[in-house]
Amino acid sequence: MPSDLAFLVATLTRRGLLKPGSPRRVAAQLGALRNWGFSLAGELRQAAARDPDRIALVDEERGEVSYRELLDRAERLARSLRARYGVTEGDRIGVLCRNHSGLVETAVAGGLLGADIVLGNTGLSGAQLAAVAQEQRFRLLVHDDEFLDRVVGLPAEVHRIDEREYPELMAGAPHGELHPPERDGRTIVLTSGTTGTPKGARRPTPNGLGPLVAIIDRIPLHHGVRMMIAAPLFHTWGYAALQMAFALRGTVVLHRRFEPVAAVAALRRHSCTALFAVPVMLQRLLEVPPAATPPLEVVAVSGSALPGGLAPRFMDRYGDVLYNLYGSTEVSWAAIATPAELRRAPTTAGRPPHGTRLAIVDAAGEPVPAGQVGRILVGNELLFEGYTAGGPEQQGRVAGPARVRLLDTGDLGHLDADGLLHVDGRADDMIVSGGENVHPAEVENLLAELPQVREVAVIGVPDRTYGQRLVAYLVLRPGETIDPDAVREYVRRYRARFSVPRDVNFVPALPRNATGKVMTRELRRYHRA
């Protein structure tokens, strides 16, 4: 294996980031990284120093914004937040916004001040938001106008800034200098929860180019890439895409909501070669007429498992351009599957990128052989720093040799004979039916291959005789029908008898959160109802 330095230089060269430039601008770029680091604010500063007139963002409403303009707006916002609200190092700014330039400017402004940014899930209820604001000790909350009804219950001491106040903050920004804070601001991502209060996971700031290089080695993103980020920016995957885009001095296209026809039109109009999305968005893109298919080179997805059959169907339409990253808020990434690997094994999570360690272990923490299911442990340089709350910060579970920090993902998986990772589901989702272990994801992937089925979710529910039993929820394609007995017989033909769902329910849509994950708790409520 080449040394880390040789690998870094080779990858940066291959992706066009070491091209010669104006000595003055290159010096300014390196100075920005030296002084401001590799945070979102630092990446924006280096891009503005090197390519100030390049388009950084194409906002659905505002239009094109250059790197110079974006940095100026973020700096003005930072000065206003400091002068008007006293925001300083260590304060926390909540953000409840959809994908638009205001979210980006707020995140950068917080970094310029050394404040922590708490990225709020747009699916939070008013009660959840109030609880998060209290536990995370918000100094203020920046929110879209559409969420006004959810912010009324916030603690009185939390200042609120909506879209109507935004222009005033920009116009009234006082003069003054912004200096690198002594304390780096952190990005806090809320774990996806459908009930209760989501936990805040504190994300570390990269300390160099290693994390970027590890990803772009496996996902071929180049300097100046034009990408649409359809994945929510409040999610780890969408936010990571934004950081990569700035590091690559690329152009980001943002729409507040994902609408497949509009997305395809925007991809064509802005000559995008890359799309960052969550898997459910691919299904919706396949429902757009084939004649509208844009010429993409990279479609990168993460956030939930790829349903069985989706990868080959998508690549049959769009070409072999699909990359699937498996990770989480806590571990960042664990593995990336390339198009060739997805052709070979359509549900694989791929292989760990450079610098990432992956282990599959049994209950005693010992490695298991290929083909055997165990808990997935991951180690890399961007493991989260712990959960944050109103009191002491709580650290995530770690396991493995003392010299290597490995985090238990809470997922079960196995490595196949080719060394490809397969995620078999959450450890707490596995059910025991009649003494047999059943992974719902295995049955979901099988049922997703039925031509009549558009979407499927399988859960376990209590059963008096067997302890637990499987229940399948199917969303059919328009105009299609299928008999429940035929569904059960199909599973019986290809899987063990204990994998056959006793109940087969047809629903118009699966309940999903804002990042596209199926909310199994809601399905269990349906079953009880």
mmCIF file of C-alpha atoms in Angstrom, residues 93-242:
data_model
loop_
_atom_site.group_PDB
_atom_site.id
_atom_site.type_symbol
_atom_site.label_atom_id
_atom_site.label_comp_id
_atom_site.label_asym_id
_atom_site.label_seq_id
_atom_site.Cartn_x
_atom_site.Cartn_y
_atom_site.Cartn_z
ATOM 1 C CA ILE A 93 -26.813 28.485 16.748
ATOM 2 C CA GLY A 94 -29.758 26.330 15.740
ATOM 3 C CA VAL A 95 -30.662 26.127 12.058
ATOM 4 C CA LEU A 96 -34.047 24.932 10.808
ATOM 5 C CA CYS A 97 -33.845 25.463 7.060
ATOM 6 C CA ARG A 98 -34.329 23.611 3.830
ATOM 7 C CA ASN A 99 -31.633 23.511 1.137
ATOM 8 C CA HIS A 100 -30.859 27.115 0.234
ATOM 9 C CA SER A 101 -28.095 29.683 0.505
ATOM 10 C CA GLY A 102 -29.328 31.007 3.859
ATOM 11 C CA LEU A 103 -28.484 27.729 5.575
ATOM 12 C CA VAL A 104 -25.009 27.765 4.023
ATOM 13 C CA GLU A 105 -24.354 31.381 5.031
ATOM 14 C CA THR A 106 -25.496 30.726 8.588
ATOM 15 C CA ALA A 107 -23.293 27.637 8.938
ATOM 16 C CA VAL A 108 -20.266 29.537 7.628
ATOM 17 C CA ALA A 109 -21.008 32.576 9.810
ATOM 18 C CA GLY A 110 -21.112 30.377 12.896
ATOM 19 C CA GLY A 111 -17.749 28.864 11.971
ATOM 20 C CA LEU A 112 -16.231 32.320 11.490
ATOM 21 C CA LEU A 113 -17.249 33.179 15.061
ATOM 22 C CA GLY A 114 -16.231 29.853 16.618
ATOM 23 C CA ALA A 115 -19.883 29.052 17.399
ATOM 24 C CA ASP A 116 -21.392 25.574 17.128
ATOM 25 C CA ILE A 117 -24.031 25.008 14.465
ATOM 26 C CA VAL A 118 -26.866 22.632 15.367
ATOM 27 C CA LEU A 119 -28.483 21.367 12.168
ATOM 28 C CA GLY A 120 -32.176 20.855 12.855
ATOM 29 C CA ASN A 121 -34.145 18.182 11.039
ATOM 30 C CA THR A 122 -37.038 19.844 9.192
ATOM 31 C CA GLY A 123 -39.239 16.961 10.301
ATOM 32 C CA LEU A 124 -39.009 17.898 13.987
ATOM 33 C CA SER A 125 -42.265 18.687 15.739
ATOM 34 C CA GLY A 126 -42.628 21.898 17.729
ATOM 35 C CA ALA A 127 -42.260 19.990 20.991
ATOM 36 C CA GLN A 128 -39.123 18.193 19.786
ATOM 37 C CA LEU A 129 -37.607 21.455 18.571
ATOM 38 C CA ALA A 130 -38.252 23.132 21.933
ATOM 39 C CA ALA A 131 -36.622 20.216 23.745
ATOM 40 C CA VAL A 132 -33.617 20.275 21.404
ATOM 41 C CA ALA A 133 -33.241 24.041 21.856
ATOM 42 C CA GLN A 134 -33.183 23.624 25.623
ATOM 43 C CA GLU A 135 -30.844 20.607 25.702
ATOM 44 C CA GLN A 136 -28.437 22.088 23.163
ATOM 45 C CA ARG A 137 -28.543 25.529 24.813
ATOM 46 C CA PHE A 138 -29.391 27.514 21.685
ATOM 47 C CA ARG A 139 -28.305 31.144 21.737
ATOM 48 C CA LEU A 140 -30.482 31.767 18.707
ATOM 49 C CA LEU A 141 -32.353 29.919 15.966
ATOM 50 C CA VAL A 142 -32.311 30.762 12.258
ATOM 51 C CA HIS A 143 -35.378 29.328 10.520
ATOM 52 C CA ASP A 144 -37.381 29.396 7.317
ATOM 53 C CA ASP A 145 -40.707 31.203 7.389
ATOM 54 C CA GLU A 146 -42.589 27.958 6.795
ATOM 55 C CA PHE A 147 -41.527 26.713 10.245
ATOM 56 C CA LEU A 148 -42.953 29.669 12.162
ATOM 57 C CA ASP A 149 -45.579 27.465 13.820
ATOM 58 C CA ARG A 150 -42.865 25.182 15.223
ATOM 59 C CA VAL A 151 -40.779 27.884 16.882
ATOM 60 C CA VAL A 152 -43.522 29.434 19.024
ATOM 61 C CA GLY A 153 -42.763 27.044 21.884
ATOM 62 C CA LEU A 154 -39.054 27.830 22.099
ATOM 63 C CA PRO A 155 -37.635 29.052 25.407
ATOM 64 C CA ALA A 156 -37.971 32.827 25.723
ATOM 65 C CA GLU A 157 -34.194 33.352 25.916
ATOM 66 C CA VAL A 158 -33.659 31.882 22.420
ATOM 67 C CA HIS A 159 -33.522 34.637 19.796
ATOM 68 C CA ARG A 160 -35.292 33.797 16.543
ATOM 69 C CA ILE A 161 -34.295 34.984 13.086
ATOM 70 C CA ASP A 162 -36.612 34.296 10.186
ATOM 71 C CA GLU A 163 -36.233 34.998 6.480
ATOM 72 C CA ARG A 164 -37.817 38.442 6.766
ATOM 73 C CA GLU A 165 -35.095 39.581 9.182
ATOM 74 C CA TYR A 166 -32.261 38.144 7.136
ATOM 75 C CA PRO A 167 -31.874 41.036 4.637
ATOM 76 C CA GLU A 168 -31.855 43.530 7.520
ATOM 77 C CA LEU A 169 -29.024 41.654 9.231
ATOM 78 C CA MET A 170 -27.031 41.681 6.011
ATOM 79 C CA ALA A 171 -27.648 45.362 5.260
ATOM 80 C CA GLY A 172 -26.989 46.504 8.831
ATOM 81 C CA ALA A 173 -23.751 44.611 9.372
ATOM 82 C CA PRO A 174 -21.191 46.752 11.207
ATOM 83 C CA HIS A 175 -17.670 47.121 9.919
ATOM 84 C CA GLY A 176 -14.901 45.249 11.599
ATOM 85 C CA GLU A 177 -12.456 42.412 11.240
ATOM 86 C CA LEU A 178 -13.076 38.724 11.775
ATOM 87 C CA HIS A 179 -10.147 36.796 13.158
ATOM 88 C CA PRO A 180 -9.749 33.030 13.429
ATOM 89 C CA PRO A 181 -11.395 31.979 16.714
ATOM 90 C CA GLU A 182 -9.287 30.350 19.384
ATOM 91 C CA ARG A 183 -11.908 27.624 19.592
ATOM 92 C CA ASP A 184 -13.129 25.971 16.390
ATOM 93 C CA GLY A 185 -16.885 25.857 16.007
ATOM 94 C CA ARG A 186 -18.358 22.390 15.725
ATOM 95 C CA THR A 187 -21.176 21.062 13.570
ATOM 96 C CA ILE A 188 -23.778 19.166 15.597
ATOM 97 C CA VAL A 189 -26.016 16.829 13.636
ATOM 98 C CA LEU A 190 -29.178 15.517 15.252
ATOM 99 C CA THR A 191 -29.578 11.766 15.148
ATOM 100 C CA SER A 192 -32.727 10.728 13.330
ATOM 101 C CA GLY A 193 -35.429 9.885 15.827
ATOM 102 C CA THR A 194 -39.160 9.621 15.263
ATOM 103 C CA THR A 195 -40.144 9.856 18.903
ATOM 104 C CA GLY A 196 -38.601 11.573 21.887
ATOM 105 C CA THR A 197 -35.771 14.091 21.591
ATOM 106 C CA PRO A 198 -33.060 13.416 18.988
ATOM 107 C CA LYS A 199 -29.515 13.392 20.348
ATOM 108 C CA GLY A 200 -26.915 15.823 19.051
ATOM 109 C CA ALA A 201 -23.779 14.220 17.627
ATOM 110 C CA ARG A 202 -20.789 16.547 17.621
ATOM 111 C CA ARG A 203 -18.847 16.291 14.382
ATOM 112 C CA PRO A 204 -15.062 16.870 14.424
ATOM 113 C CA THR A 205 -13.391 19.374 12.103
ATOM 114 C CA PRO A 206 -11.079 17.643 9.602
ATOM 115 C CA ASN A 207 -7.441 18.310 10.408
ATOM 116 C CA GLY A 208 -6.232 17.997 6.845
ATOM 117 C CA LEU A 209 -7.050 16.733 3.372
ATOM 118 C CA GLY A 210 -7.155 13.067 4.381
ATOM 119 C CA PRO A 211 -10.948 12.709 4.692
ATOM 120 C CA LEU A 212 -11.578 14.462 1.356
ATOM 121 C CA VAL A 213 -8.982 12.355 -0.438
ATOM 122 C CA ALA A 214 -10.343 9.111 1.031
ATOM 123 C CA ILE A 215 -13.759 9.851 -0.467
ATOM 124 C CA ILE A 216 -12.766 11.259 -3.874
ATOM 125 C CA ASP A 217 -10.441 8.313 -4.408
ATOM 126 C CA ARG A 218 -13.502 6.041 -4.434
ATOM 127 C CA ILE A 219 -16.006 8.575 -5.824
ATOM 128 C CA PRO A 220 -14.467 10.342 -8.867
ATOM 129 C CA LEU A 221 -15.277 13.976 -8.102
ATOM 130 C CA HIS A 222 -12.987 16.504 -9.778
ATOM 131 C CA HIS A 223 -11.938 20.105 -9.269
ATOM 132 C CA GLY A 224 -14.695 22.460 -10.416
ATOM 133 C CA VAL A 225 -17.421 19.810 -10.300
ATOM 134 C CA ARG A 226 -20.973 21.070 -10.789
ATOM 135 C CA MET A 227 -23.219 19.138 -8.432
ATOM 136 C CA MET A 228 -26.784 19.212 -7.260
ATOM 137 C CA ILE A 229 -27.144 18.398 -3.575
ATOM 138 C CA ALA A 230 -30.645 16.968 -3.242
ATOM 139 C CA ALA A 231 -29.922 15.243 0.084
ATOM 140 C CA PRO A 232 -30.917 17.502 2.993
ATOM 141 C CA LEU A 233 -28.071 19.766 4.100
ATOM 142 C CA PHE A 234 -29.074 19.188 7.723
ATOM 143 C CA HIS A 235 -28.142 15.530 7.253
ATOM 144 C CA THR A 236 -24.544 14.299 7.529
ATOM 145 C CA TRP A 237 -24.517 13.237 3.873
ATOM 146 C CA GLY A 238 -25.799 16.522 2.445
ATOM 147 C CA TYR A 239 -23.503 18.577 4.671
ATOM 148 C CA ALA A 240 -20.508 16.410 3.709
ATOM 149 C CA ALA A 241 -21.326 16.961 0.038
ATOM 150 C CA LEU A 242 -21.272 20.726 0.641
#
